[in-house]
PDB file of C-alpha atoms in Angstrom:
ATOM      1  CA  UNK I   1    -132.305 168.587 -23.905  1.00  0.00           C
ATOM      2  CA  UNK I   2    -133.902 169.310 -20.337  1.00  0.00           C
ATOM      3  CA  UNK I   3    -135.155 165.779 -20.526  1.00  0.00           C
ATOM      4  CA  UNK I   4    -132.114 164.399 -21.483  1.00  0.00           C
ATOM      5  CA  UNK I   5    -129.469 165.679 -18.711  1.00  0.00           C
ATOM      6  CA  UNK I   6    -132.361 165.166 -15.946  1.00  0.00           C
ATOM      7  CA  UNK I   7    -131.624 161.622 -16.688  1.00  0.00           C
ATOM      8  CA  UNK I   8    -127.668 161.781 -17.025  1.00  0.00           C
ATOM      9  CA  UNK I   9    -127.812 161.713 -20.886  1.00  0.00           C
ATOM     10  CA  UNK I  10    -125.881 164.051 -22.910  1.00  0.00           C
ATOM     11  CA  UNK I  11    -127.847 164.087 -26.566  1.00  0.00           C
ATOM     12  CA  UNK I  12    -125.819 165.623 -29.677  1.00  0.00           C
ATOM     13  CA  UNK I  13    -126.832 166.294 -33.321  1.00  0.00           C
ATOM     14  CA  UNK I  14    -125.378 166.146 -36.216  1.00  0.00           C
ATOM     15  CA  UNK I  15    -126.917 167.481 -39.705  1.00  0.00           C
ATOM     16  CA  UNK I  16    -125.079 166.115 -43.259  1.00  0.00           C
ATOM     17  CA  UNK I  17    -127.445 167.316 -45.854  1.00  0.00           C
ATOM     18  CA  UNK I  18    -128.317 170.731 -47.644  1.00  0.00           C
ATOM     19  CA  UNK I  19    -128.345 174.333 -45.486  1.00  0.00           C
ATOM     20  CA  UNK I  20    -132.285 174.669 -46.457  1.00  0.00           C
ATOM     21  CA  UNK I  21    -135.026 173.299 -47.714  1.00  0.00           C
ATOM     22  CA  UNK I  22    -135.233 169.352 -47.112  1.00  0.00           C
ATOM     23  CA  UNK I  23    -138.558 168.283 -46.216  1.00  0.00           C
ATOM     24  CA  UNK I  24    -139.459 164.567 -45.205  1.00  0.00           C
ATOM     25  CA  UNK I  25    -142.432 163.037 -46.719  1.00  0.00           C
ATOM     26  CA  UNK I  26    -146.096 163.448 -45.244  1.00  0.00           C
ATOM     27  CA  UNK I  27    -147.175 165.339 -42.009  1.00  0.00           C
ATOM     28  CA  UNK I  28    -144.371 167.522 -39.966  1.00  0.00           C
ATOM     29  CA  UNK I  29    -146.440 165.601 -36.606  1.00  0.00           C
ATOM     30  CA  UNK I  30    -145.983 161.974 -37.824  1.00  0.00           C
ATOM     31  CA  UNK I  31    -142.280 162.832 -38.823  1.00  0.00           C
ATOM     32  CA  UNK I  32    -142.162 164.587 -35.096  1.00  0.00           C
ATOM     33  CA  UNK I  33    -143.767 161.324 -33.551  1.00  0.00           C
ATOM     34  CA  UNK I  34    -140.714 158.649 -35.007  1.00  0.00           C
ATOM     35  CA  UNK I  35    -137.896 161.283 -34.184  1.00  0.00           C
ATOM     36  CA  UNK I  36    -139.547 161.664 -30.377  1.00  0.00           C
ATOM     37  CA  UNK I  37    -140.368 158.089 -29.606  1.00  0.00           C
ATOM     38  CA  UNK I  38    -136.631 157.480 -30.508  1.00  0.00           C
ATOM     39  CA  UNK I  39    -135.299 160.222 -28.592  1.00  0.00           C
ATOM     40  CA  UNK I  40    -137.441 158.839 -25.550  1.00  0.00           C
ATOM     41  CA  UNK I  41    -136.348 155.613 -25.801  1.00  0.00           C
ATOM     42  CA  UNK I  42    -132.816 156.724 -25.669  1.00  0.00           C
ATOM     43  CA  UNK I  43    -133.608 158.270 -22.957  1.00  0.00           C
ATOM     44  CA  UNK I  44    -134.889 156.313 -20.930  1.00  0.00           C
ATOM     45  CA  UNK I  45    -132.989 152.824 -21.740  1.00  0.00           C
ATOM     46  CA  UNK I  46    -129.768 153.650 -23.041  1.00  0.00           C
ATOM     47  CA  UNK I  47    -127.074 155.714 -21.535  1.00  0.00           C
ATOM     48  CA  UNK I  48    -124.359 157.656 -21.724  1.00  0.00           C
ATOM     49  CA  UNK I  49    -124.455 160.097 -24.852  1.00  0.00           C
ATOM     50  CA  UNK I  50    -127.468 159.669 -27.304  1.00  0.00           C
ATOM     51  CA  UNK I  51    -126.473 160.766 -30.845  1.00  0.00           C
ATOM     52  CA  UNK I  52    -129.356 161.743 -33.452  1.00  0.00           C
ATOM     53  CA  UNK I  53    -127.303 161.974 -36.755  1.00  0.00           C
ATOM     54  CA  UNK I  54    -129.196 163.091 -40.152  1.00  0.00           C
ATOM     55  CA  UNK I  55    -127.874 163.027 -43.826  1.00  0.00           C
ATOM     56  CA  UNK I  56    -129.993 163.415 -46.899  1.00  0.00           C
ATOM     57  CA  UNK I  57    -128.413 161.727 -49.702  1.00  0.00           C
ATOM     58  CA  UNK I  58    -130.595 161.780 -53.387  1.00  0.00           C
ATOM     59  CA  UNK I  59    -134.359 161.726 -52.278  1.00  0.00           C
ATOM     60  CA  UNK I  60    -134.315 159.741 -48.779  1.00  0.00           C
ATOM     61  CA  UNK I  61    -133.217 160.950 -45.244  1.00  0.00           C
ATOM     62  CA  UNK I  62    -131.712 158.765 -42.984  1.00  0.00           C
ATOM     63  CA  UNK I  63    -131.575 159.792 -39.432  1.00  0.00           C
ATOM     64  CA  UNK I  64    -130.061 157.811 -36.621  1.00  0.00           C
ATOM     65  CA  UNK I  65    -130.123 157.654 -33.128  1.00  0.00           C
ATOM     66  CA  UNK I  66    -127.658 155.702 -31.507  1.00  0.00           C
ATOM     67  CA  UNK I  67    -127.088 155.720 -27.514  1.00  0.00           C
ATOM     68  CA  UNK I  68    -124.171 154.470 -24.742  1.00  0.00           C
ATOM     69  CA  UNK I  69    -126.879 152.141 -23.049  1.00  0.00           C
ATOM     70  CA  UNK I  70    -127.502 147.871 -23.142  1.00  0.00           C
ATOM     71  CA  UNK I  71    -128.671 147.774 -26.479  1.00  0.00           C
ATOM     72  CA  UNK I  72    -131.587 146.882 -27.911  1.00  0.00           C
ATOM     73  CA  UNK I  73    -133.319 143.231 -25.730  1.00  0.00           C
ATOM     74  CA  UNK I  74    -133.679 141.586 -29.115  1.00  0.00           C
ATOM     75  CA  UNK I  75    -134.692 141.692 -32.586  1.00  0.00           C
ATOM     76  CA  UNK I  76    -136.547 145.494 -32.834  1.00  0.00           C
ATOM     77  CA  UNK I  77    -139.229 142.979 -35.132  1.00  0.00           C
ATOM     78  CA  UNK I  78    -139.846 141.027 -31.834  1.00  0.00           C
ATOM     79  CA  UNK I  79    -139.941 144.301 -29.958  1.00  0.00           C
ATOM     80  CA  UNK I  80    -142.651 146.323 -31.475  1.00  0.00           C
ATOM     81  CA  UNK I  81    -144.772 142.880 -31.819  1.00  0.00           C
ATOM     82  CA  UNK I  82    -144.819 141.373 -28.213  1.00  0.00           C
ATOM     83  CA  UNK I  83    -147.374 142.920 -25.646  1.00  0.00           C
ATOM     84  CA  UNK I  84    -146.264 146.238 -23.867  1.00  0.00           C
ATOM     85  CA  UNK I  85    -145.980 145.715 -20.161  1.00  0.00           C
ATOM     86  CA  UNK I  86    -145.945 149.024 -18.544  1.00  0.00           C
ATOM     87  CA  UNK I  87    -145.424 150.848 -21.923  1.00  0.00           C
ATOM     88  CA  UNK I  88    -141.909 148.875 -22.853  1.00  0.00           C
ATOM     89  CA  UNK I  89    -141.677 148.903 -26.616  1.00  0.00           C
ATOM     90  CA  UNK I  90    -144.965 150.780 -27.164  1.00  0.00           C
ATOM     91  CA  UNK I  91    -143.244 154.111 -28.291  1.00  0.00           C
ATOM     92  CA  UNK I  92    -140.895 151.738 -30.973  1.00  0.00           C
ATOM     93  CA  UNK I  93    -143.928 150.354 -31.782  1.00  0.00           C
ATOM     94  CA  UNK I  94    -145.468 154.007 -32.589  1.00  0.00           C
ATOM     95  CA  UNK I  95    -142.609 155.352 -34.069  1.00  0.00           C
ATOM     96  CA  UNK I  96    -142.411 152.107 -36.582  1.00  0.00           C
ATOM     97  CA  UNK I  97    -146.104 152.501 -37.593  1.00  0.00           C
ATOM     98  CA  UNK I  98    -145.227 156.400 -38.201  1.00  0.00           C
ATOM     99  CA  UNK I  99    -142.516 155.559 -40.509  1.00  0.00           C
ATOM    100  CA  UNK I 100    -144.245 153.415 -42.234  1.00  0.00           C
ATOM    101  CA  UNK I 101    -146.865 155.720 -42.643  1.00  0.00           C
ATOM    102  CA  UNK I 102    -144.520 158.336 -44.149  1.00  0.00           C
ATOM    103  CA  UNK I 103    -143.568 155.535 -47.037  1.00  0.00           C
ATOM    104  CA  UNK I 104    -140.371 155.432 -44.937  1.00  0.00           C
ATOM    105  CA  UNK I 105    -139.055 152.320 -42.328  1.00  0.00           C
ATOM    106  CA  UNK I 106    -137.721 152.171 -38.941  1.00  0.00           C
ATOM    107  CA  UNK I 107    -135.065 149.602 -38.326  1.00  0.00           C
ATOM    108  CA  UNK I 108    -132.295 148.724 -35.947  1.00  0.00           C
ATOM    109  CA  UNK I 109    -128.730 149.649 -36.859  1.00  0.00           C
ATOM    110  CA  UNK I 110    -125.241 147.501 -36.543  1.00  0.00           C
ATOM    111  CA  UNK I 111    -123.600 149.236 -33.806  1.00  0.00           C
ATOM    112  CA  UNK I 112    -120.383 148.429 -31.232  1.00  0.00           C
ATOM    113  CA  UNK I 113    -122.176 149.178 -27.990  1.00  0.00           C
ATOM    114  CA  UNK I 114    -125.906 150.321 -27.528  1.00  0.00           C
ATOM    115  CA  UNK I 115    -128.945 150.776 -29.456  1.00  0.00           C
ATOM    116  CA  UNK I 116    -128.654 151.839 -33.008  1.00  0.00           C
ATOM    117  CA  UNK I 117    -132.057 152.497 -34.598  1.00  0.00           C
ATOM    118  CA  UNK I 118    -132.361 153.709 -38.269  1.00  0.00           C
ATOM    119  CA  UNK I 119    -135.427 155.542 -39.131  1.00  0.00           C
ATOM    120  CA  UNK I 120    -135.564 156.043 -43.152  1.00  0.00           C
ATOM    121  CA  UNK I 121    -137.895 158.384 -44.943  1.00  0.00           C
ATOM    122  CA  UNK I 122    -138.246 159.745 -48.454  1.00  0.00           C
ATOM    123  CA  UNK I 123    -137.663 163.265 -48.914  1.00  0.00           C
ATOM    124  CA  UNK I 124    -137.268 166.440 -51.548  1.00  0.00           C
ATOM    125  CA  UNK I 125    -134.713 169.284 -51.648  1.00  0.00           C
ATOM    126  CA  UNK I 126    -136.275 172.457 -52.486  1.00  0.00           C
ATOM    127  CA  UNK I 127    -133.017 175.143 -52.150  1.00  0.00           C
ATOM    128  CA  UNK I 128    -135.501 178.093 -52.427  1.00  0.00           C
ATOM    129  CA  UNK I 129    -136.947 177.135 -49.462  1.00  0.00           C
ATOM    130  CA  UNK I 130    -136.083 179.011 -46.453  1.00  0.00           C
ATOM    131  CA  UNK I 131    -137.182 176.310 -43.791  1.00  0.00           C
ATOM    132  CA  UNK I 132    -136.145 172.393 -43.244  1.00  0.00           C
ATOM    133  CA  UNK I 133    -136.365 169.453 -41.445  1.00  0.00           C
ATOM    134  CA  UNK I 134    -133.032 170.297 -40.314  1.00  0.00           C
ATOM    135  CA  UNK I 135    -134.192 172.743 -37.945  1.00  0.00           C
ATOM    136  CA  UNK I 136    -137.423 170.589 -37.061  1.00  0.00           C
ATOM    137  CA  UNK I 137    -134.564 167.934 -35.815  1.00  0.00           C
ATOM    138  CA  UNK I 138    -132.424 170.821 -34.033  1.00  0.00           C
ATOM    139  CA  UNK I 139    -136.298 172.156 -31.709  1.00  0.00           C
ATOM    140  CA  UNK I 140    -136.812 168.741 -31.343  1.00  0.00           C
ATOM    141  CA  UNK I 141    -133.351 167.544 -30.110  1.00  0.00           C
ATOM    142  CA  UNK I 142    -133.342 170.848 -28.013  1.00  0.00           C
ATOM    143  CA  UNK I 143    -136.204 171.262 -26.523  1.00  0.00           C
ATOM    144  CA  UNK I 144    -137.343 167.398 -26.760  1.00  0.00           C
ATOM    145  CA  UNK I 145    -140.454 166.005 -24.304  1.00  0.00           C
ATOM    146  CA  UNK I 146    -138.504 162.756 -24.759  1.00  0.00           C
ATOM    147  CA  UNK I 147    -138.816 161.396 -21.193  1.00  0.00           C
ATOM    148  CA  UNK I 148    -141.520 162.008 -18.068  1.00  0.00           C
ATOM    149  CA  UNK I 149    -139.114 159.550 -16.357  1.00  0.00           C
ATOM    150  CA  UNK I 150    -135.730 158.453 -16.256  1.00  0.00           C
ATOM    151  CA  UNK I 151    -135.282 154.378 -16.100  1.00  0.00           C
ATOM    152  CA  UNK I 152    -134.764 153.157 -12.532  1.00  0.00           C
TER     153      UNK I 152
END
């Protein structure tokens, strides 16, 4: 995205899951408002490449986004609960309430270097369906208001 390479980040997606017709449970916005705040926080903390990987597998979808930066400061638990100086944590803290919302949970991820977070929601394959999440991911990895500014 724009955002994205303003801020040095190359951001990559990659779909594992039906051609059409996957839909995540509850409203397209709330489902918008975990993959954004993720996005964003790749953005702006982590480095390097961010990664936003999706697979559908039975009735859930898992999608991941995994970046090149620090890592996560802690537990994502002690995150989302301590106060938000400056806005630090407040957009996990959305995104985790959003999930949640959506029957679904928002979690951090093992990973080798960087943040890892997990966000998993359930979901229904409807093949006669000509539209997906897929290509709600794809707008919002392309042309993603993840970041107003880049971390300092």
């Amino acid at each position: 995205s724009e955002a994205a390479a303003r801020c040095g980040r190359e951001l990559r997606f990659d779909w594992d899951g039906p051609e059409n017709g996957v839909f995540a449970n509850g409203p397209r916005k709330r489902f918008a408002e975990v993959v954004t705040n993720l996005l964003a926080n790749a953005v702006r903390h982590g480095g390097g490449t961010i990664e936003l990987s999706a697979r559908m597998r039975s009735d859930t979808l898992r999608i991941e986004v995994s970046d090149d930066g620090p890592g996560l400061p802690g537990p994502l638990a002690g995150i989302v609960r301590r106060p938000h100086r400056r806005e630090h944590g407040h957009g996990l803290a959305v995104a985790r309430e959003s999930a949640r919302a959506l029957g679904g949970s928002l979690a951090s991820a093992p990973s080798t270097g960087g943040a890892r977070l997990a966000f998993t929601v359930p979901a229904v394959h409807d093949p006669t369906a000509l539209d997906s999440v897929e290509s709600e991911l794809d707008s919002l990895v392309r042309g993603a208001e993840v970041a107003d500014t880049c971390a300092s």
